[in-house]
Short mmCIF file of C-alpha atoms in Angstrom, two decimals:
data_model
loop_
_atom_site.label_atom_id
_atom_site.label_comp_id
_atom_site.label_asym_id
_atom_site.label_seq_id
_atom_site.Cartn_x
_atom_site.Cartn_y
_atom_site.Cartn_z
CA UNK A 1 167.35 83.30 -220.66
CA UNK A 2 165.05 85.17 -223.23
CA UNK A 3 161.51 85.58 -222.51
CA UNK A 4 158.71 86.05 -224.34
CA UNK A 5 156.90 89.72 -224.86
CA UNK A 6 154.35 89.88 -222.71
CA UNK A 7 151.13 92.18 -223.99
CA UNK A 8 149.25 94.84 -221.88
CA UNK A 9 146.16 92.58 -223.50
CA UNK A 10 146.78 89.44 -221.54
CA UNK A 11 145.97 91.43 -218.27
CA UNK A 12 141.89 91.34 -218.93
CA UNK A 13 139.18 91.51 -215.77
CA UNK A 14 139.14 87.59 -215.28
CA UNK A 15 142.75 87.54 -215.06
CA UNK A 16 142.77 89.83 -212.27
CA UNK A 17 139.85 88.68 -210.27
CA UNK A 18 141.87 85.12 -210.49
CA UNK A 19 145.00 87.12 -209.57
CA UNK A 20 143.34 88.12 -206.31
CA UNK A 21 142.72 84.15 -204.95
CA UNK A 22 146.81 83.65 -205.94
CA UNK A 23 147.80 86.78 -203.85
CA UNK A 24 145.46 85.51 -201.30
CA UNK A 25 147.83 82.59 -201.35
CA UNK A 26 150.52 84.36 -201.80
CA UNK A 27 149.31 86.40 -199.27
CA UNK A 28 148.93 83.05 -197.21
CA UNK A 29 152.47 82.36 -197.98
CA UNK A 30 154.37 85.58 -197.50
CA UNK A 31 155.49 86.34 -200.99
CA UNK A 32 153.61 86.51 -204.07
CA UNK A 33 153.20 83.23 -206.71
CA UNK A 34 149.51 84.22 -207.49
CA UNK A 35 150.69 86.95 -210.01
CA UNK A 36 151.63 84.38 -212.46
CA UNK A 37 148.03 83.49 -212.93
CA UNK A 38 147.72 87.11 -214.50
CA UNK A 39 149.45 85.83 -217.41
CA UNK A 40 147.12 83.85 -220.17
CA UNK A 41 149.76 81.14 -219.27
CA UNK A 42 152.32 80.02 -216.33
CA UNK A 43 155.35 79.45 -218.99
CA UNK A 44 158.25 80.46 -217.08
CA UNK A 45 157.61 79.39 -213.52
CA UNK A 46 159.45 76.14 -211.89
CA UNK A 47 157.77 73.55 -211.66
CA UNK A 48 158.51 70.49 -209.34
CA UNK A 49 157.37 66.78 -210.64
CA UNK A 50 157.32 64.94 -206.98
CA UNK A 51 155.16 62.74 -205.20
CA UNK A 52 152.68 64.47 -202.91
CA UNK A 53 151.35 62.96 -199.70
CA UNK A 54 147.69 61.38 -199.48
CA UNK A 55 146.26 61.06 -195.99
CA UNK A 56 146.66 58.62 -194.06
CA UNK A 57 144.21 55.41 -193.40
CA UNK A 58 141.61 57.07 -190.77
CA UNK A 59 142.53 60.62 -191.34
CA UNK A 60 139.17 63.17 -192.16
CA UNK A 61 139.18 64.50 -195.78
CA UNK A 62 136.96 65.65 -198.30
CA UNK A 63 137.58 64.96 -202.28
CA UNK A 64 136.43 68.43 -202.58
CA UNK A 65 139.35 70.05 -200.07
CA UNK A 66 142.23 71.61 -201.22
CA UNK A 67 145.55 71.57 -199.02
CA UNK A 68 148.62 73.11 -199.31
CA UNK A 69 151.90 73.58 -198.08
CA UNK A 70 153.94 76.46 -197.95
CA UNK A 71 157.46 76.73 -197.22
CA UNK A 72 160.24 79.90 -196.84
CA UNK A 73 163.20 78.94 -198.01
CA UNK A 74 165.97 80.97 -195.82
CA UNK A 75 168.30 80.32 -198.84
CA UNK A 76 170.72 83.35 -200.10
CA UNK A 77 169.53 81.83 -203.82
CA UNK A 78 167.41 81.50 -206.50
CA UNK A 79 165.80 78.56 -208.04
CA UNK A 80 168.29 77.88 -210.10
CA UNK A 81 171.03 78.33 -207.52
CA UNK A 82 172.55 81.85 -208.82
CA UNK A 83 173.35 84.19 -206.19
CA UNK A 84 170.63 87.25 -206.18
CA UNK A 85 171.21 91.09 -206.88
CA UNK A 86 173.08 92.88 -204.10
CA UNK A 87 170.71 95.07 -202.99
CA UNK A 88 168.11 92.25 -201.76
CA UNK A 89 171.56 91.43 -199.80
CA UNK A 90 171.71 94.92 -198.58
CA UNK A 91 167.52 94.42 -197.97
CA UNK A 92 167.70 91.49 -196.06
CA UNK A 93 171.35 92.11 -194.20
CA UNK A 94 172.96 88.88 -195.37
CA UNK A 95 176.25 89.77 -196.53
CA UNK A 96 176.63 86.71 -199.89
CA UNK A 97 175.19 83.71 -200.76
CA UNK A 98 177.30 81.79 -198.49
CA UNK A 99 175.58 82.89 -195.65
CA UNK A 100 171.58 80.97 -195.13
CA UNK A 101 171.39 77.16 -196.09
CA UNK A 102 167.94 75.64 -196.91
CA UNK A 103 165.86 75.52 -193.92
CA UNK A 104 162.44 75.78 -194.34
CA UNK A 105 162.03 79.10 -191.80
CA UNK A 106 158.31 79.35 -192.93
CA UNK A 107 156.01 76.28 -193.07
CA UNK A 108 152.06 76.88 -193.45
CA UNK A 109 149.81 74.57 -193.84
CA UNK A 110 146.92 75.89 -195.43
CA UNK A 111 143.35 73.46 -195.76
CA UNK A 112 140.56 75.20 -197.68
CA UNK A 113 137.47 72.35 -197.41
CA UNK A 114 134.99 72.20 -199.56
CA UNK A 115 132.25 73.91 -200.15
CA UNK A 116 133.29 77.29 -199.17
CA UNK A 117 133.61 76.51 -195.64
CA UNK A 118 136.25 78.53 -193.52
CA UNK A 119 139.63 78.29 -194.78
CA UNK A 120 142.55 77.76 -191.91
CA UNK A 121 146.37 78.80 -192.02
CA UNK A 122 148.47 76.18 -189.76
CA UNK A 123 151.87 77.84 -188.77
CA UNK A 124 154.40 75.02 -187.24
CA UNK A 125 157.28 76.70 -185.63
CA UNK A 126 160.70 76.57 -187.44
CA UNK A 127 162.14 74.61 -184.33
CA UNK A 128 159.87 71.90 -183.58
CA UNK A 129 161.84 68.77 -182.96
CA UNK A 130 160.21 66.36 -184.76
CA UNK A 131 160.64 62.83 -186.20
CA UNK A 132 162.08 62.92 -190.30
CA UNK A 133 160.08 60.68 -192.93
CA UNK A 134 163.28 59.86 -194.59
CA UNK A 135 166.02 60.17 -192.39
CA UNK A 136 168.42 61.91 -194.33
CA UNK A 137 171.70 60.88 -194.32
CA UNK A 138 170.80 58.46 -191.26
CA UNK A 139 169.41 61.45 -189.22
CA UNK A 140 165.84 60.51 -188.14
CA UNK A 141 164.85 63.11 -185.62
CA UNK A 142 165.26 67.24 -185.91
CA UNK A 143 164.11 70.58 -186.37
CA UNK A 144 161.11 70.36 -188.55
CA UNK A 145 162.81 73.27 -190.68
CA UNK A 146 165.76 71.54 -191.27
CA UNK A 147 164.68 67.97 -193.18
CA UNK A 148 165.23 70.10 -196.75
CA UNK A 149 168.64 71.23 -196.10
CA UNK A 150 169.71 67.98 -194.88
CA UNK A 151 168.02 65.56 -197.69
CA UNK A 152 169.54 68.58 -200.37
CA UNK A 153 172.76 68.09 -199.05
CA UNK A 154 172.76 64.08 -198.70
CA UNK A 155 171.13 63.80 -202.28
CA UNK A 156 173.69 66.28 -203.63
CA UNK A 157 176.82 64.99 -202.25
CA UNK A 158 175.18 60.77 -203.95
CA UNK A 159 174.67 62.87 -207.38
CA UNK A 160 177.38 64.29 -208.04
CA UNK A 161 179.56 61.14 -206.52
CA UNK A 162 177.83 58.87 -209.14
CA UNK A 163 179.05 61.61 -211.63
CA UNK A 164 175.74 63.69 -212.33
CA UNK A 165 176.72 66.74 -213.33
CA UNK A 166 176.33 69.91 -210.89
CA UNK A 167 173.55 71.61 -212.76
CA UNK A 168 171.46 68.15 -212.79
CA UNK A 169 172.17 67.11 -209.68
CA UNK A 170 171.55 70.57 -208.20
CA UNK A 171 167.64 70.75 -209.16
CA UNK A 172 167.25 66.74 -208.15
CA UNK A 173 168.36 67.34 -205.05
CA UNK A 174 166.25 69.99 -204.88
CA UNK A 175 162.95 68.26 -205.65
CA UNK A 176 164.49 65.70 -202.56
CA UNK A 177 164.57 67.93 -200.26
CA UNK A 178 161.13 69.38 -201.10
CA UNK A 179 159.54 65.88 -201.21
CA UNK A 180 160.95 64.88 -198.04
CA UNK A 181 160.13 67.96 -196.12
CA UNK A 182 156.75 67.70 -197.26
CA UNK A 183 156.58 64.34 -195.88
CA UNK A 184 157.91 64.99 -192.83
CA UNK A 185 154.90 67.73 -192.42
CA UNK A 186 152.47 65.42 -193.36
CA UNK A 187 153.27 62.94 -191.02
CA UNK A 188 154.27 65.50 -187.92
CA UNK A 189 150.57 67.06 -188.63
CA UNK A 190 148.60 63.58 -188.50
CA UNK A 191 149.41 61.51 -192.12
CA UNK A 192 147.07 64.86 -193.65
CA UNK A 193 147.11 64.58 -197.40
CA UNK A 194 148.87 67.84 -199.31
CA UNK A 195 148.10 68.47 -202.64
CA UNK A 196 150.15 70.82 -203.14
CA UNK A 197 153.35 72.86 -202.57
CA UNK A 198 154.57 76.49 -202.67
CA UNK A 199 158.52 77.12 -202.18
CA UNK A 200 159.09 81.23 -202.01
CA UNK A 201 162.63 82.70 -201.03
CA UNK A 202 163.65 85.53 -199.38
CA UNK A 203 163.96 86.96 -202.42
CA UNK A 204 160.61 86.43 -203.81
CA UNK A 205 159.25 88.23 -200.41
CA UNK A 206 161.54 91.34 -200.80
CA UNK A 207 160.65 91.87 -204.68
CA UNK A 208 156.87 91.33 -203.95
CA UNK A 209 156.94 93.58 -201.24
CA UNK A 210 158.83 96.30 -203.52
CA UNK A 211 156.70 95.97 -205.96
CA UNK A 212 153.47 97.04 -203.66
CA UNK A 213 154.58 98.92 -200.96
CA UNK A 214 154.06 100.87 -199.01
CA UNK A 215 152.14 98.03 -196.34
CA UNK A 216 150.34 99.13 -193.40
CA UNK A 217 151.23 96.90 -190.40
CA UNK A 218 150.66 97.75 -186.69
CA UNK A 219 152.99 96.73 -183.33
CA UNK A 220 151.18 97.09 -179.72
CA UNK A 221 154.94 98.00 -178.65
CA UNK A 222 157.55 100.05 -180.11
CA UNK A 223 160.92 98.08 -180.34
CA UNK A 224 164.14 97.87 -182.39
CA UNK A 225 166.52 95.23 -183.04
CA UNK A 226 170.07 95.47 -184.67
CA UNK A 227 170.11 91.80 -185.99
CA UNK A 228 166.90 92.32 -188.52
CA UNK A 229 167.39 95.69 -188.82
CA UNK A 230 163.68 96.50 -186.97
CA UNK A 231 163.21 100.03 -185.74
CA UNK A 232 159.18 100.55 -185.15
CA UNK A 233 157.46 102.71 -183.56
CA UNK A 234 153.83 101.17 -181.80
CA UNK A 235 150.78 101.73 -183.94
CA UNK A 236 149.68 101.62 -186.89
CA UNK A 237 152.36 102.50 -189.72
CA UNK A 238 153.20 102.23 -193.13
CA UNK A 239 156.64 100.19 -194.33
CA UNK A 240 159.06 99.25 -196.99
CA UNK A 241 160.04 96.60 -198.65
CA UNK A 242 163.08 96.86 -196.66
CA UNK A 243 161.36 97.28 -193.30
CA UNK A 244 159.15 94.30 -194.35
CA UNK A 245 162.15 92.24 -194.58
CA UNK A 246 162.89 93.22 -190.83
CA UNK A 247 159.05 92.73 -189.88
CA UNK A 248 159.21 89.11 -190.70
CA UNK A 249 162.53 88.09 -189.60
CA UNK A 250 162.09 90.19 -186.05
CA UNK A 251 162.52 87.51 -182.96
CA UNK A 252 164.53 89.27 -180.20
CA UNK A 253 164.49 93.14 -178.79
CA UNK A 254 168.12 94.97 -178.64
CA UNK A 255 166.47 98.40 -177.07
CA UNK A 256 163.84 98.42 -175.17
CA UNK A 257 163.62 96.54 -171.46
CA UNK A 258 160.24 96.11 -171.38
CA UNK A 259 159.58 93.96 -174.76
CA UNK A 260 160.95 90.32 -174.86
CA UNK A 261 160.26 89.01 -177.73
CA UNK A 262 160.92 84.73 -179.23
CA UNK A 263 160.91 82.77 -182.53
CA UNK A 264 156.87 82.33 -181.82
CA UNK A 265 156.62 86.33 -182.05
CA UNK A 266 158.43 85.91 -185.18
CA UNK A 267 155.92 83.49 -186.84
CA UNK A 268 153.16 85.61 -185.39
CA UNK A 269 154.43 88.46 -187.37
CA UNK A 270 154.83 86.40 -190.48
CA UNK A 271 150.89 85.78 -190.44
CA UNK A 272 150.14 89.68 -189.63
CA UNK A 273 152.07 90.49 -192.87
CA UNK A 274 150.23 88.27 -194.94
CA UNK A 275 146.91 89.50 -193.52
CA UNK A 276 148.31 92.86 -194.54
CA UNK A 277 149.72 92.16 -197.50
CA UNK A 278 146.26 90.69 -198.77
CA UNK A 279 144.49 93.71 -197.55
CA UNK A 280 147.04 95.55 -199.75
CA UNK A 281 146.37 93.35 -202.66
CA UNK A 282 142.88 93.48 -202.60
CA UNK A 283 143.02 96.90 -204.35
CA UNK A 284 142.39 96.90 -207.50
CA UNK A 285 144.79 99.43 -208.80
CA UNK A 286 148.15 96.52 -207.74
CA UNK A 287 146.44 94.30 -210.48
CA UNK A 288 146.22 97.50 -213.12
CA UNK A 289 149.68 98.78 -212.95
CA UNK A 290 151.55 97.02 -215.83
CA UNK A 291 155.06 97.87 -214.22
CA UNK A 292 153.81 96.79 -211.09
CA UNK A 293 152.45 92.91 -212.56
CA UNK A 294 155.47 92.71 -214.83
CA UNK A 295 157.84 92.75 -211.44
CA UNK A 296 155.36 90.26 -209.74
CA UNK A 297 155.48 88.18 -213.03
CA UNK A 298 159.36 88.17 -213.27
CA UNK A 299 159.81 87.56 -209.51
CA UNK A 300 157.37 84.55 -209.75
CA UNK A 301 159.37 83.23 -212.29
CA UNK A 302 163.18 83.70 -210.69
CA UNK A 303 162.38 82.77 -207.17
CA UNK A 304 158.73 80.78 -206.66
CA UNK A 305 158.45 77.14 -207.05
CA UNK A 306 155.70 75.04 -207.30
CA UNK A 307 154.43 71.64 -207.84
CA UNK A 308 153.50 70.28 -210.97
CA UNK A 309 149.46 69.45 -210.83
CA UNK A 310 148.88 73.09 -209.38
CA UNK A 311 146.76 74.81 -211.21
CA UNK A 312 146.20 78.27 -209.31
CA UNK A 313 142.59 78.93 -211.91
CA UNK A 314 141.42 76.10 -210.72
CA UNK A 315 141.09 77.85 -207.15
CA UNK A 316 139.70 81.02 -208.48
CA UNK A 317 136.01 80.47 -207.01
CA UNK A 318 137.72 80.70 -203.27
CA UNK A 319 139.44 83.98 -203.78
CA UNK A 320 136.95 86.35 -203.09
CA UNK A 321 136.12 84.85 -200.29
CA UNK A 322 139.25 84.08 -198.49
CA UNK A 323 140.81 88.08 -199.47
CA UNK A 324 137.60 89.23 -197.31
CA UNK A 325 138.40 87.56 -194.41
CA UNK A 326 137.60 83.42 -194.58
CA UNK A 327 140.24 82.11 -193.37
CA UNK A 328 142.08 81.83 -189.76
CA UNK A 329 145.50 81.37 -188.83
CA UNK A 330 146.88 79.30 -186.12
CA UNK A 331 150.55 78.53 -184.02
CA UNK A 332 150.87 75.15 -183.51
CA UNK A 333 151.61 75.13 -179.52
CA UNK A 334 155.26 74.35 -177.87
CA UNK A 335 155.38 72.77 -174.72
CA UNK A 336 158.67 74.05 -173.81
CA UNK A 337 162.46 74.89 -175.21
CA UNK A 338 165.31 72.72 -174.80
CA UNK A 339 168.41 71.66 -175.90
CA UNK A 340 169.47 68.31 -178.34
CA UNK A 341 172.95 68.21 -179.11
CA UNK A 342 173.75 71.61 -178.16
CA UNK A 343 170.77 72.87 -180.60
CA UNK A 344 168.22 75.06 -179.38
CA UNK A 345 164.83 73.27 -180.19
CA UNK A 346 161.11 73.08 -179.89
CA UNK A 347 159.82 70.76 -177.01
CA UNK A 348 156.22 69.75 -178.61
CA UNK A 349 153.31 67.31 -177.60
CA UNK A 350 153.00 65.52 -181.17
CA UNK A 351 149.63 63.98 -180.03
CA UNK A 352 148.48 66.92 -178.66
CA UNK A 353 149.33 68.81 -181.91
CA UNK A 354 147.69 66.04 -184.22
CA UNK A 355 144.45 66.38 -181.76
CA UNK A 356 144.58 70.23 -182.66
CA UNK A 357 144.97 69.66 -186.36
CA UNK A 358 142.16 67.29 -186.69
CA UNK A 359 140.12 69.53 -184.76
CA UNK A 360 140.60 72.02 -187.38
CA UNK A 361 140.56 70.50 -190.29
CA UNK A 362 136.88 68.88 -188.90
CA UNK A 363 135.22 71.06 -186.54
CA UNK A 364 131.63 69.65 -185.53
CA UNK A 365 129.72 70.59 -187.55
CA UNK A 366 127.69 73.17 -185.19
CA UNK A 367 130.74 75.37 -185.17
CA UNK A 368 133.33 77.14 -187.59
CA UNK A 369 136.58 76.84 -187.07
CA UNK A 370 137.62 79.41 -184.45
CA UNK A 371 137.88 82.94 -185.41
CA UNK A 372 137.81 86.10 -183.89
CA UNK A 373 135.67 89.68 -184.47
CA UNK A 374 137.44 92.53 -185.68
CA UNK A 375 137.10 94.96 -183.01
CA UNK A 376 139.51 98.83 -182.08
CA UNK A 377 139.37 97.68 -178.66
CA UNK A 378 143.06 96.83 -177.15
CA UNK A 379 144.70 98.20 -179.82
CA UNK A 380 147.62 100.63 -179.71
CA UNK A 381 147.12 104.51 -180.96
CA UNK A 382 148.51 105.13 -184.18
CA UNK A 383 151.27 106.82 -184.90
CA UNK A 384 150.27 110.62 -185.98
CA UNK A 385 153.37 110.24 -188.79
CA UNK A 386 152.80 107.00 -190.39
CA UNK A 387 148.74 106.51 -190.10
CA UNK A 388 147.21 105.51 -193.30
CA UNK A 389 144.74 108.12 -194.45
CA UNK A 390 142.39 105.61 -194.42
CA UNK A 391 143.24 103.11 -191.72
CA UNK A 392 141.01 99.57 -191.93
CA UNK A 393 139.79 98.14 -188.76
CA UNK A 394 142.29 96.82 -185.95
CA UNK A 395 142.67 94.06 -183.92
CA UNK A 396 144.95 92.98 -181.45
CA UNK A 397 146.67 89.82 -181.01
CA UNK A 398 149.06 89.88 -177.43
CA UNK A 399 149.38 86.10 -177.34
CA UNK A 400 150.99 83.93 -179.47
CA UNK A 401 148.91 80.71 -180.16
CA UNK A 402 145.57 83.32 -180.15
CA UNK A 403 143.74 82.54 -183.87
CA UNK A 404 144.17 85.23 -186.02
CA UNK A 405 141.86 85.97 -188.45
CA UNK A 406 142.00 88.24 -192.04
CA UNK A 407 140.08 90.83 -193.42
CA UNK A 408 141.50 93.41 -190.53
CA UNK A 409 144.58 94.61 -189.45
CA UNK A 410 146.24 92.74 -187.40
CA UNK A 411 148.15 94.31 -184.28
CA UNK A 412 150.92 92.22 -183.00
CA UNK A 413 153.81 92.19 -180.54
#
């Protein structure tokens, strides 16, 4: 596919300053779509024409609010379905493309209201067993992560049976499974409207990580495990793209006795490397490098999706803002794990959890939505070998479901 020049012109001030709210959300989203918006247009990306959610009757909203949903595709494949280079395969320690389906590992709900109120980050664990919107080939209850592979495989398998061709029926079965995920959150979370959608690989988080690295991240434990490929020491320390990869993915301990770690750990760290990653990005010299926006540009266009209607300029006001530290993230709670159908799941209170959403989304109006202060207390020493010469302010996060808030650096289990 041949692609247009692109001219060291295009990359003027605004472009960057609008650059900054997109790697906030990309930021927000673990891998990097805002870069597009450094481009005088978005030519190139996918884009997704499907029906987004309103809320429900009775559900809190503001016309002025802006929601969206962000999901990590555990696929071994791009957008178009092509297997990817072999060294992201070597990065990530899948072996081919046959190995990863299309669960949605990563699913952030992210509600900025209006008016430059506090935005908030909603992570719902991977296994919550939840009830589908569509029911996907007569399935109606599963992991939440799992509604896109199952409607992409359902929809497939009708396609091509009715004699759509493969490449056709590929990318329509893709825009099911996104729609029907997306439904399924919306419902799970309360009937909250979502405006829009942003669908990153494993891919896209590698490449955008390559592109800026090193990251500073920080662990209040040292610990190692030989399925991810994690070997950290505690403190403060600077990482690869490759060692992000094993950051993210991290859920157990192989090594050390005394750290036990689960799948809420795991989505924990997945919200300390986007606070990172935005602290990262808020230097001005990532959106100045041509080489540097040029691999950001290309991986946007290989291995983001999103909707149709967004229109990342359109959010440029809020990026300021939310890259110095206005916005919180939050766990969604799990009441307990158990087993459906030999499956290890997500036992969860769904009335409990849409309490806690609407809570969020509309705190009274004498509060903010919870935060925390950036403070050194509680958190680990740095490492003497890997301690940025300039390291930003710490703070430490032991439990799980704590809020975590941006604009520091976030130490985590």
């Amino acid at each position: 596919m041949s692609r247009r020049p692109v001219s060291r012109r295009v990359f003027i001030r605004r472009r960057i300053v609008v650059g900054v709210l997109a790697v906030v959300v990309a930021a927000v989203v673990v891998a990097g779509i805002g870069v597009v918006v450094t481009l005088s247009n978005l030519n190139g990306i996918h884009r997704s024409d499907i029906a987004m959610p309103a809320a429900s009757p009775g559900v809190p909203q503001d016309t002025g609010e802006v929601n969206i949903l962000v999901m990590g595709l555990d696929s071994r494949v791009d957008e178009n379905g092509d297997p990817y280079p072999q060294d992201i395969y070597d990065a990530i320690h899948a072996e081919d493309s046959s190995v990863g389906g299309y669960n949605t590992n990563v699913l952030i709900y992210i509600h900025i209201p209006a008016g430059g109120g506090k935005a908030v980050g909603i992570s719902i664990p991977r296994d919550d067993y939840v009830d589908y919107a569509n029911s996907p080939d007569g399935v109606s209850k599963g992991k939440i992560k799992e509604d896109y592979g199952r409607t992409f495989q359902a929809s497939y398998d009708t396609l091509t049976a009715q004699g759509t061709d493969e490449k056709t029926a590929y990318q329509q079965a893709r825009d099911d499974a996104r729609e029907a995920e997306i439904q399924t959150v919306s419902q799970f979370l309360g009937g909250v409207r979502i405006d829009h959608f942003v669908e990153v690989t494993m891919a896209a988080f590698y490449r955008v990580a390559q592109a800026v690295q090193p990251i500073t991240v920080c662990l209040n434990h040292a610990t190692a495990d030989t399925y991810s490929g994690a070997d950290f020491a505690a403190g403060v320390q600077q990482i690869d793209a490759s060692q992000a990869m094993a950051f993210v993915r991290q859920r157990r301990d192989t090594q050390y006795d005394d750290v036990s770690l689960t799948d809420l750990d795991r989505t924990r760290r997945q919200q300390a490397f986007m606070v990172s990653l935005a602290l990262k990005l808020k230097d001005a010299q990532t959106f100045t490098n041509f080489g540097t926006l040029q691999t950001l540009v290309d991986t946007a266009k290989q291995y983001v999706a999103l909707d149709q209607g967004f229109d990342l300029l359109s959010l440029a006001s809020d990026a300021q803002r939310l890259a110095g530290g206005d916005i919180t993230f939050q766990t969604l709670p799990v009441e307990s794990f158990g087993t459906v159908d030999g499956e290890s799941v997500n036992i969860v209170d769904t009335d409990k959890i849409q309490q806690i959403v609407h809570d969020l989304l509309s705190p009274p109006a004498s509060t903010a939505a919870p935060t925390t202060t950036p403070t050194d207390a509680g958190s680990p020493a740095p490492t003497e070998a890997s301690t940025p010469s300039t390291a930003p302010t710490q703070q430490s996060y032991s439990d799980s479901e704590q809020p975590m808030a941006s604009g520091s650096l976030p130490c985590v289990n």
